[in-house]
Amino acid sequence: MTKRPTKTWLTFATAGLLSFAALVPGLARSINRTVPNQSCTPWPGNNSQVIPPSGNSFTCGIPIGSDLPTSTITEAYFDYFMGAGQTNPHATLSLNKVSYTGALYSDYVNGGAGGSNQQFDTYMVTSQINRNPSTWDYLSANVMGVAWMTGVAVYSP
Amino acid sequence: VRSALIPAIVGVLSGALGAVCVGRFSVAAPTPPARSEPPLAMPILPPGWDARYLARSGSVESKVVEPPKPSSPAAQPGAHETPSEHERGRAEHYQRELETQANAIAEHEREPVDESWSQGAAQSVRQAIADAAADSPFAVRAVDCRSKTCVASVTFPSPAEALGRHRALGAVSPPVCHGMSSVLDPPTGDGPYDATVVYYCR
């Protein structure tokens, strides 16, 4: 008598979990590194780096450790949500590497043009950041032309 | 089989409903991120460069963002090395980077010129660097685009200024391209210093 309800519940739960995981994109991929909101810092702030003509920008640091060497990042997915700061917000998403000798490498892609209060998934194939893999470097994701943004998740298959 | 079908269908529908709710609620009410200032630190002195350039770049050092250090001790260079071994490794790495950059420039020079693309691309690269230069002490000296890549020469007032402000070039993203690389060559004097940036566009 007790076997049948258990089997029914297991079937119900398994089917529910599978359909839930398949429909929520973030769960269907393995997350290598997520940039928390707290690490996103506004530009220009106190440093006089590039000020995009269309408005503010944010940079989010992603420290690279032994679990995520840059040589393994051949593709990247950016999942982000950005808020309107200007009439035409846009995002330029980049992965920047400063090697431990000071050399610069960057891959970038344009995404989220004209969108505000929307969620974006932007895909990028990398080439420069995984060239000359270095043992001391970092990645950053920059989003420009927005008033604020949520955290940027970088996935690597 | 039929008895398992109904709970399976109900489960799939419940999961889908849950996914829709999670997606809707997580997207509908995002909160702006907390703002904090970036960490401040010294620029990186390439191997073989005179340390006095680092001292002279002190006036701009507070404007340079230091990359976060790897959290794992094993990921840090030289964690199990003596300082001299670490410096030797860095010097070898620097040489390889210089060679790779020189090869990229040589490959660019061998590219045929695509007349329909090169002029507009050069203008786009020049404008992107000029926008960045509005707040930095460097100027575009020349931009050459061929059929797949562009090479830009950017002049800094001195090697010390180049050291302190080189990373500003890493934030320049001309829309016609999708990647860049730049390695600072060893300086030949204290005067104006040219940095070369290779942009990968097609």
Short mmCIF file of C-alpha atoms in Angstrom, two decimals:
data_model
loop_
_atom_site.label_atom_id
_atom_site.label_comp_id
_atom_site.label_asym_id
_atom_site.label_seq_id
_atom_site.Cartn_x
_atom_site.Cartn_y
_atom_site.Cartn_z
CA MET A 1 0.00 0.00 0.00
CA THR A 2 2.81 2.46 0.86
CA LYS A 3 4.91 1.54 -2.15
CA ARG A 4 2.58 3.03 -4.73
CA PRO A 5 2.34 6.58 -3.27
CA THR A 6 6.13 6.68 -2.84
CA LYS A 7 6.63 5.72 -6.49
CA THR A 8 4.05 8.29 -7.57
CA TRP A 9 5.75 11.05 -5.58
CA LEU A 10 9.18 10.09 -6.94
CA THR A 11 7.89 10.23 -10.52
CA PHE A 12 6.23 13.58 -9.84
CA ALA A 13 9.36 15.07 -8.21
CA THR A 14 11.80 13.78 -10.84
CA ALA A 15 9.68 15.06 -13.72
CA GLY A 16 9.26 18.42 -11.98
CA LEU A 17 12.96 18.87 -11.25
CA LEU A 18 14.00 17.92 -14.77
CA SER A 19 11.61 20.34 -16.44
CA PHE A 20 12.56 23.10 -13.96
CA ALA A 21 16.30 22.64 -14.61
CA ALA A 22 15.81 22.55 -18.37
CA LEU A 23 13.83 25.78 -18.40
CA VAL A 24 16.12 27.81 -16.12
CA PRO A 25 19.19 28.49 -18.32
CA GLY A 26 21.66 29.01 -15.49
CA LEU A 27 21.00 25.58 -14.07
CA ALA A 28 21.54 23.84 -17.38
CA ARG A 29 25.18 24.96 -17.56
CA SER A 30 28.02 24.67 -15.11
CA ILE A 31 28.95 28.00 -13.62
CA ASN A 32 32.69 28.48 -13.51
CA ARG A 33 32.69 31.92 -11.98
CA THR A 34 30.02 34.41 -11.03
CA VAL A 35 30.85 38.04 -10.51
CA PRO A 36 28.95 39.25 -7.47
CA ASN A 37 27.25 42.60 -7.49
CA GLN A 38 29.61 43.90 -4.83
CA SER A 39 32.63 43.59 -7.11
CA CYS A 40 31.07 45.76 -9.82
CA THR A 41 32.56 49.22 -9.51
CA PRO A 42 31.53 52.33 -11.41
CA TRP A 43 33.83 54.05 -13.82
CA PRO A 44 35.21 56.67 -13.86
CA GLY A 45 35.06 57.12 -10.08
CA ASN A 46 38.42 58.27 -8.76
CA ASN A 47 40.38 56.81 -11.64
CA SER A 48 40.33 58.62 -14.96
CA GLN A 49 40.02 55.61 -17.19
CA VAL A 50 37.89 55.54 -20.34
CA ILE A 51 34.62 57.41 -19.98
CA PRO A 52 32.31 56.21 -22.72
CA PRO A 53 30.52 59.10 -24.38
CA SER A 54 27.12 57.51 -23.82
CA GLY A 55 27.30 57.31 -20.04
CA ASN A 56 28.53 55.26 -17.12
CA SER A 57 30.27 51.94 -17.19
CA PHE A 58 31.05 49.22 -14.70
CA THR A 59 33.95 46.89 -14.30
CA CYS A 60 33.70 43.61 -12.45
CA GLY A 61 36.86 41.81 -11.43
CA ILE A 62 37.10 38.05 -11.72
CA PRO A 63 40.17 36.71 -9.92
CA ILE A 64 41.66 33.75 -11.70
CA GLY A 65 42.84 30.86 -9.61
CA SER A 66 43.96 27.33 -10.13
CA ASP A 67 40.34 26.30 -10.67
CA LEU A 68 39.93 28.59 -13.67
CA PRO A 69 43.07 29.18 -15.74
CA THR A 70 42.46 31.53 -18.63
CA SER A 71 43.74 28.94 -21.10
CA THR A 72 40.55 26.95 -20.53
CA ILE A 73 38.20 29.80 -21.39
CA THR A 74 37.53 29.37 -25.07
CA GLU A 75 33.92 30.49 -24.92
CA ALA A 76 32.05 32.66 -22.47
CA TYR A 77 28.43 33.40 -21.75
CA PHE A 78 27.44 36.63 -20.07
CA ASP A 79 24.12 36.67 -18.25
CA TYR A 80 23.24 40.12 -17.01
CA PHE A 81 20.47 42.58 -16.36
CA MET A 82 21.05 46.25 -16.94
CA GLY A 83 19.10 49.35 -16.05
CA ALA A 84 18.62 52.41 -18.21
CA GLY A 85 21.01 55.23 -17.46
CA GLN A 86 20.77 56.91 -20.82
CA THR A 87 18.18 56.95 -23.58
CA ASN A 88 20.11 54.31 -25.50
CA PRO A 89 21.98 52.06 -23.08
CA HIS A 90 24.25 49.42 -24.52
CA ALA A 91 26.74 46.87 -23.33
CA THR A 92 30.24 46.09 -24.50
CA LEU A 93 31.26 42.95 -22.70
CA SER A 94 34.94 42.24 -22.47
CA LEU A 95 37.27 39.79 -20.86
CA ASN A 96 40.55 41.51 -20.13
CA LYS A 97 43.75 39.88 -19.02
CA VAL A 98 46.72 41.66 -17.56
CA SER A 99 49.56 39.16 -17.54
CA TYR A 100 52.03 39.21 -14.70
CA THR A 101 54.51 40.96 -16.95
CA GLY A 102 52.03 43.78 -17.62
CA ALA A 103 50.95 42.72 -21.13
CA LEU A 104 47.31 43.33 -22.07
CA TYR A 105 44.95 40.94 -23.84
CA SER A 106 41.25 41.46 -24.42
CA ASP A 107 38.29 39.83 -26.13
CA TYR A 108 35.05 41.74 -26.34
CA VAL A 109 31.60 41.66 -27.88
CA ASN A 110 28.76 44.13 -28.21
CA GLY A 111 25.42 43.12 -26.75
CA GLY A 112 22.29 44.48 -25.12
CA ALA A 113 22.05 47.48 -27.43
CA GLY A 114 19.08 49.70 -26.77
CA GLY A 115 17.80 47.46 -24.01
CA SER A 116 16.89 48.55 -20.54
CA ASN A 117 15.30 46.68 -17.67
CA GLN A 118 15.82 43.49 -19.62
CA GLN A 119 17.87 40.39 -19.05
CA PHE A 120 20.52 39.56 -21.67
CA ASP A 121 22.47 36.44 -22.53
CA THR A 122 25.48 37.26 -24.67
CA TYR A 123 27.83 34.64 -26.10
CA MET A 124 31.46 35.17 -27.05
CA VAL A 125 34.25 33.05 -28.49
CA THR A 126 37.61 34.09 -27.03
CA SER A 127 41.00 34.08 -28.69
CA GLN A 128 43.28 36.63 -27.06
CA ILE A 129 42.78 35.92 -23.38
CA ASN A 130 43.73 32.27 -23.79
CA ARG A 131 46.78 33.15 -25.85
CA ASN A 132 49.96 33.32 -23.75
CA PRO A 133 48.33 31.85 -20.66
CA SER A 134 49.91 33.41 -17.64
CA THR A 135 49.92 32.32 -14.03
CA TRP A 136 49.10 35.72 -12.65
CA ASP A 137 46.32 37.54 -14.34
CA TYR A 138 42.73 38.54 -14.00
CA LEU A 139 39.59 38.91 -16.03
CA SER A 140 37.08 41.68 -15.88
CA ALA A 141 33.70 42.21 -17.43
CA ASN A 142 32.83 45.76 -18.47
CA VAL A 143 29.36 47.02 -19.23
CA MET A 144 29.05 50.52 -20.57
CA GLY A 145 26.29 53.03 -21.01
CA VAL A 146 24.11 51.85 -18.15
CA ALA A 147 23.15 53.33 -14.80
CA TRP A 148 23.51 50.04 -12.99
CA MET A 149 23.65 46.35 -13.61
CA THR A 150 23.25 43.05 -11.86
CA GLY A 151 26.12 40.62 -11.47
CA VAL A 152 27.66 39.17 -14.61
CA ALA A 153 27.97 35.42 -14.77
CA VAL A 154 30.71 34.02 -16.97
CA TYR A 155 30.24 30.43 -18.02
CA SER A 156 32.77 28.22 -19.69
CA PRO A 157 31.58 24.92 -21.14
CA VAL B 1 2.63 2.62 -16.99
CA ARG B 2 -0.56 4.62 -17.14
CA SER B 3 -0.52 5.14 -13.37
CA ALA B 4 2.98 6.71 -13.63
CA LEU B 5 2.01 8.92 -16.55
CA ILE B 6 -0.30 11.24 -14.64
CA PRO B 7 2.17 12.16 -11.85
CA ALA B 8 4.92 12.58 -14.49
CA ILE B 9 2.80 15.01 -16.51
CA VAL B 10 1.75 16.90 -13.38
CA GLY B 11 5.42 17.01 -12.31
CA VAL B 12 6.57 18.41 -15.66
CA LEU B 13 3.87 21.06 -15.57
CA SER B 14 4.71 22.00 -11.96
CA GLY B 15 8.42 22.26 -12.78
CA ALA B 16 7.73 24.42 -15.81
CA LEU B 17 5.44 26.65 -13.74
CA GLY B 18 8.19 26.95 -11.10
CA ALA B 19 10.77 27.86 -13.74
CA VAL B 20 8.49 30.55 -15.16
CA CYS B 21 7.92 31.98 -11.67
CA VAL B 22 11.67 31.96 -10.86
CA GLY B 23 12.49 33.63 -14.17
CA ARG B 24 9.80 36.25 -13.78
CA PHE B 25 10.52 37.14 -10.17
CA SER B 26 14.31 37.14 -10.52
CA VAL B 27 14.13 39.41 -13.55
CA ALA B 28 11.33 41.68 -12.44
CA ALA B 29 12.90 42.99 -9.26
CA PRO B 30 16.66 43.40 -9.62
CA THR B 31 18.41 45.67 -7.19
CA PRO B 32 21.16 48.08 -8.18
CA PRO B 33 24.62 46.87 -7.15
CA ALA B 34 26.41 48.30 -4.17
CA ARG B 35 29.03 50.78 -5.35
CA SER B 36 32.55 50.54 -4.05
CA GLU B 37 35.87 51.99 -5.14
CA PRO B 38 38.33 49.74 -6.96
CA PRO B 39 41.48 48.59 -5.15
CA LEU B 40 44.51 50.80 -5.72
CA ALA B 41 48.01 49.53 -6.34
CA MET B 42 51.20 49.97 -8.32
CA PRO B 43 51.46 49.26 -12.04
CA ILE B 44 53.31 46.10 -13.07
CA LEU B 45 56.99 46.64 -13.97
CA PRO B 46 57.91 44.38 -16.91
CA PRO B 47 61.12 42.36 -16.45
CA GLY B 48 64.24 44.30 -17.41
CA TRP B 49 62.61 47.72 -17.09
CA ASP B 50 64.39 50.28 -14.93
CA ALA B 51 62.69 50.54 -11.53
CA ARG B 52 62.92 54.34 -11.67
CA TYR B 53 60.12 54.27 -14.28
CA LEU B 54 57.94 52.71 -11.63
CA ALA B 55 58.84 55.48 -9.17
CA ARG B 56 58.10 58.16 -11.77
CA SER B 57 54.74 56.66 -12.55
CA GLY B 58 53.86 57.25 -8.89
CA SER B 59 51.84 60.29 -9.85
CA VAL B 60 49.44 58.08 -11.76
CA GLU B 61 49.71 54.92 -9.72
CA SER B 62 46.68 55.75 -7.61
CA LYS B 63 44.59 55.73 -10.79
CA VAL B 64 45.55 52.23 -11.82
CA VAL B 65 43.47 49.25 -10.79
CA GLU B 66 45.51 46.31 -9.60
CA PRO B 67 44.23 42.90 -10.66
CA PRO B 68 42.88 40.93 -7.72
CA LYS B 69 45.38 38.38 -6.44
CA PRO B 70 44.50 34.71 -6.91
CA SER B 71 42.83 33.39 -3.79
CA SER B 72 44.61 30.07 -3.80
CA PRO B 73 48.29 30.16 -2.72
CA ALA B 74 49.05 27.47 -5.30
CA ALA B 75 47.83 29.81 -8.04
CA GLN B 76 50.26 32.52 -7.10
CA PRO B 77 53.43 32.66 -9.15
CA GLY B 78 56.49 31.93 -7.15
CA ALA B 79 54.56 30.37 -4.27
CA HIS B 80 57.21 27.65 -4.08
CA GLU B 81 60.00 29.51 -5.87
CA THR B 82 62.80 31.76 -4.78
CA PRO B 83 62.47 35.39 -5.91
CA SER B 84 65.22 34.93 -8.50
CA GLU B 85 63.52 31.86 -9.99
CA HIS B 86 60.28 33.78 -10.15
CA GLU B 87 61.98 36.74 -11.86
CA ARG B 88 63.69 34.43 -14.34
CA GLY B 89 60.33 32.85 -15.16
CA ARG B 90 58.80 36.28 -15.61
CA ALA B 91 61.67 37.35 -17.89
CA GLU B 92 61.22 34.25 -20.07
CA HIS B 93 57.48 34.84 -20.21
CA TYR B 94 58.05 38.48 -21.19
CA GLN B 95 60.37 37.40 -24.03
CA ARG B 96 57.74 34.98 -25.34
CA GLU B 97 55.10 37.70 -25.16
CA LEU B 98 57.34 40.13 -27.05
CA GLU B 99 57.98 37.49 -29.74
CA THR B 100 54.28 36.66 -30.06
CA GLN B 101 53.42 40.33 -30.37
CA ALA B 102 56.17 40.85 -32.99
CA ASN B 103 54.79 37.87 -34.94
CA ALA B 104 51.28 39.34 -34.80
CA ILE B 105 52.57 42.64 -36.19
CA ALA B 106 54.50 40.81 -38.93
CA GLU B 107 51.38 38.83 -39.86
CA HIS B 108 49.44 42.08 -40.04
CA GLU B 109 52.01 43.56 -42.41
CA ARG B 110 51.70 40.53 -44.70
CA GLU B 111 47.91 40.92 -44.98
CA PRO B 112 46.59 42.31 -48.26
CA VAL B 113 44.73 45.62 -47.94
CA ASP B 114 40.95 45.40 -48.26
CA GLU B 115 40.24 48.87 -49.61
CA SER B 116 36.51 48.65 -48.92
CA TRP B 117 37.06 47.97 -45.22
CA SER B 118 40.44 49.27 -44.09
CA GLN B 119 39.77 53.01 -44.24
CA GLY B 120 36.53 52.90 -42.22
CA ALA B 121 38.03 50.47 -39.73
CA ALA B 122 41.07 52.70 -39.21
CA GLN B 123 38.78 55.66 -38.55
CA SER B 124 36.79 53.63 -35.99
CA VAL B 125 39.95 52.51 -34.17
CA ARG B 126 41.41 56.02 -34.22
CA GLN B 127 38.18 57.49 -32.79
CA ALA B 128 37.93 54.88 -30.02
CA ILE B 129 41.51 55.57 -28.88
CA ALA B 130 41.02 59.32 -29.17
CA ASP B 131 37.93 59.09 -26.92
CA ALA B 132 40.02 57.28 -24.33
CA ALA B 133 42.89 59.72 -24.73
CA ALA B 134 40.64 62.58 -23.62
CA ASP B 135 41.43 61.55 -20.03
CA SER B 136 44.86 60.02 -20.51
CA PRO B 137 48.23 61.43 -21.56
CA PHE B 138 48.57 59.51 -24.80
CA ALA B 139 47.91 60.32 -28.45
CA VAL B 140 47.26 58.20 -31.54
CA ARG B 141 50.29 58.45 -33.80
CA ALA B 142 49.19 56.05 -36.54
CA VAL B 143 46.54 53.41 -37.29
CA ASP B 144 46.97 50.88 -40.07
CA CYS B 145 44.16 48.47 -40.98
CA ARG B 146 44.56 45.82 -43.69
CA SER B 147 42.00 43.02 -44.23
CA LYS B 148 41.69 41.34 -40.82
CA THR B 149 43.68 43.29 -38.26
CA CYS B 150 44.61 46.84 -37.32
CA VAL B 151 47.81 48.07 -35.68
CA ALA B 152 47.76 51.30 -33.70
CA SER B 153 50.81 53.23 -32.49
CA VAL B 154 50.08 55.24 -29.38
CA THR B 155 52.56 57.77 -28.03
CA PHE B 156 53.00 58.42 -24.29
CA PRO B 157 55.07 61.36 -22.99
CA SER B 158 57.53 58.94 -21.34
CA PRO B 159 58.05 55.25 -20.52
CA ALA B 160 56.94 56.02 -16.95
CA GLU B 161 53.62 57.43 -18.20
CA ALA B 162 53.22 54.39 -20.46
CA LEU B 163 53.76 52.11 -17.49
CA GLY B 164 51.20 53.94 -15.40
CA ARG B 165 48.53 54.36 -18.05
CA HIS B 166 48.97 51.35 -20.32
CA ARG B 167 45.89 49.63 -18.91
CA ALA B 168 43.67 52.44 -20.15
CA LEU B 169 44.37 51.05 -23.63
CA GLY B 170 42.95 47.69 -22.57
CA ALA B 171 39.55 49.34 -22.10
CA VAL B 172 39.45 50.67 -25.67
CA SER B 173 37.02 48.51 -27.66
CA PRO B 174 36.59 49.70 -31.26
CA PRO B 175 33.24 48.33 -32.48
CA VAL B 176 34.73 47.04 -35.74
CA CYS B 177 37.01 44.64 -33.85
CA HIS B 178 36.62 41.89 -31.21
CA GLY B 179 39.98 41.62 -29.50
CA MET B 180 43.32 43.29 -28.79
CA SER B 181 46.81 42.62 -27.49
CA SER B 182 49.53 44.99 -26.36
CA VAL B 183 52.96 44.26 -24.89
CA LEU B 184 55.20 47.15 -23.87
CA ASP B 185 58.62 46.95 -25.53
CA PRO B 186 61.65 47.77 -23.38
CA PRO B 187 62.21 51.56 -23.56
CA THR B 188 65.23 52.95 -25.39
CA GLY B 189 65.26 56.29 -23.56
CA ASP B 190 63.40 58.64 -21.24
CA GLY B 191 61.66 60.60 -24.02
CA PRO B 192 58.33 59.97 -25.78
CA TYR B 193 57.42 56.29 -25.80
CA ASP B 194 55.44 54.43 -28.48
CA ALA B 195 53.19 51.54 -27.48
CA THR B 196 51.78 49.26 -30.16
CA VAL B 197 48.32 47.70 -30.01
CA VAL B 198 47.17 44.94 -32.36
CA TYR B 199 43.38 44.82 -32.90
CA TYR B 200 41.82 41.60 -34.18
CA CYS B 201 38.77 42.47 -36.24
CA ARG B 202 37.75 39.81 -38.80
#
